Each structure stands twice: as C-alpha cells, then as structure tokens.
PDB file of C-alpha atoms in Angstrom:
ATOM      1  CA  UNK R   1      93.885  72.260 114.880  1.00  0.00           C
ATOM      2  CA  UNK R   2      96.071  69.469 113.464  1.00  0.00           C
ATOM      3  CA  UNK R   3      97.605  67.749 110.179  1.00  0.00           C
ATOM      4  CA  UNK R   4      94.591  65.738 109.989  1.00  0.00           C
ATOM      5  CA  UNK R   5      92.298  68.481 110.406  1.00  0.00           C
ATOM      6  CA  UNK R   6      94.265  70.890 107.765  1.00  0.00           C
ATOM      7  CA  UNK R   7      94.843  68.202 105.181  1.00  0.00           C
ATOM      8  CA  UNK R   8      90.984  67.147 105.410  1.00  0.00           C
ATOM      9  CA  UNK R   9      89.895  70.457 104.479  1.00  0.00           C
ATOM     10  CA  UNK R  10      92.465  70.662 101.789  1.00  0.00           C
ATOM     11  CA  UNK R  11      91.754  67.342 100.196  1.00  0.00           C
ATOM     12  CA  UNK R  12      87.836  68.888 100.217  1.00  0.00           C
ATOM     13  CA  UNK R  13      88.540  72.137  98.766  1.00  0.00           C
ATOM     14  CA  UNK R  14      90.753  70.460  95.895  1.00  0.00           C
ATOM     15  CA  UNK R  15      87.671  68.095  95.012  1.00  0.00           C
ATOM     16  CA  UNK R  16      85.807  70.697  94.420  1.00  0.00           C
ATOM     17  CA  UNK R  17      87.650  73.330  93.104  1.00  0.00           C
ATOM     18  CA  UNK R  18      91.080  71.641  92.086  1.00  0.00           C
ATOM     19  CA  UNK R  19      95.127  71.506  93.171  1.00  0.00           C
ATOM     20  CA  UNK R  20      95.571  74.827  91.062  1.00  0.00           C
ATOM     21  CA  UNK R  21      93.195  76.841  93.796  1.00  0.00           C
ATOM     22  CA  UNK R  22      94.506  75.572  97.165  1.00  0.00           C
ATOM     23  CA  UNK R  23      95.970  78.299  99.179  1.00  0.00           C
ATOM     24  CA  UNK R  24      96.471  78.301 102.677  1.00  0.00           C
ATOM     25  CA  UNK R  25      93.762  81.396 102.462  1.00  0.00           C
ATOM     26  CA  UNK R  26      91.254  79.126 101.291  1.00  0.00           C
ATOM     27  CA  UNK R  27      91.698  76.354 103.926  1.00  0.00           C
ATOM     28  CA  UNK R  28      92.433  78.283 107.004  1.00  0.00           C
ATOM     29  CA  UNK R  29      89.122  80.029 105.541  1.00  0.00           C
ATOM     30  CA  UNK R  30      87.368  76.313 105.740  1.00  0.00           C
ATOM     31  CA  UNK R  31      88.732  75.842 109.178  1.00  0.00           C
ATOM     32  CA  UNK R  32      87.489  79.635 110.680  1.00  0.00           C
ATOM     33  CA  UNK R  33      91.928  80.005 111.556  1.00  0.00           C
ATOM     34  CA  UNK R  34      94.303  82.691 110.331  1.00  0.00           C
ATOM     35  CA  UNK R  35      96.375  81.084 107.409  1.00  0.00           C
ATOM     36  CA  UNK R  36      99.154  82.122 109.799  1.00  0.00           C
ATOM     37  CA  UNK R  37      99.065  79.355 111.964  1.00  0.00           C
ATOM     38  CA  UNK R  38      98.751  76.653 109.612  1.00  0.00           C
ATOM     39  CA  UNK R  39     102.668  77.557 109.224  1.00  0.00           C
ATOM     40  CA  UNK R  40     103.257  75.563 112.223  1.00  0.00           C
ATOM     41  CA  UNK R  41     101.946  72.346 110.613  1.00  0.00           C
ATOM     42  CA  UNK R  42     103.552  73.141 107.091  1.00  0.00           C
ATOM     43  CA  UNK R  43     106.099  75.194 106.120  1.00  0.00           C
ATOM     44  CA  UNK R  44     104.580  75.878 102.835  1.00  0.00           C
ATOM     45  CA  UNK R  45     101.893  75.165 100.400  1.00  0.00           C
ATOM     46  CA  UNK R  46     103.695  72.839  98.111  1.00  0.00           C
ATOM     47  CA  UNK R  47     104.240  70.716 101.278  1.00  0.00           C
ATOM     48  CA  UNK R  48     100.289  70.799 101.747  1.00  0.00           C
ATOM     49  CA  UNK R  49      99.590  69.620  98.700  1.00  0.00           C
ATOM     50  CA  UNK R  50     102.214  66.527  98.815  1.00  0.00           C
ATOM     51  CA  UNK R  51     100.124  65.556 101.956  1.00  0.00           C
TER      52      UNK R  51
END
C-alpha cells in the first residue's frame, strides 16, 4: 500500500459517489485493507480528502 495507491482509490470513489461519502471504510474496502492501516499514511480523513 501507499499514498498513491490510497488517494487513487479515494479520488475514484468520490467521482462516483461524492466528497460527502468518503470514509476510510469505503476505500480500505476498494483496496481489500483494514481501514486501520491507512492511519499510517493519514492521520485522518479530512487529511485524505485535502490530498
């Protein structure tokens, strides 16, 4: 896993279903990891989004 990775399948999931629905949930979902350790890339899901 990595930034590029994480923010890929967040920039996909907000296309289709907009910035109000992103959750860490949702992409770790996209990327078959435990929203868990996405923590180690971003400390929080505002600081997804800004990415």
């Amino acid at each position: 896993m990595s930034i590029s990775k994480i923010t890929t399948a967040a920039k996909q999931l907000v296309n289709e279903d907009g910035a109000e629905q992103l959750s860490f949930s949702r992409v770790a979902d996209v990327l078959g990891v435990r929203p868990q350790a996405m923590y180690a890339y971003f400390p929080g899901k505002e600081q997804l989004k800004v990415a």
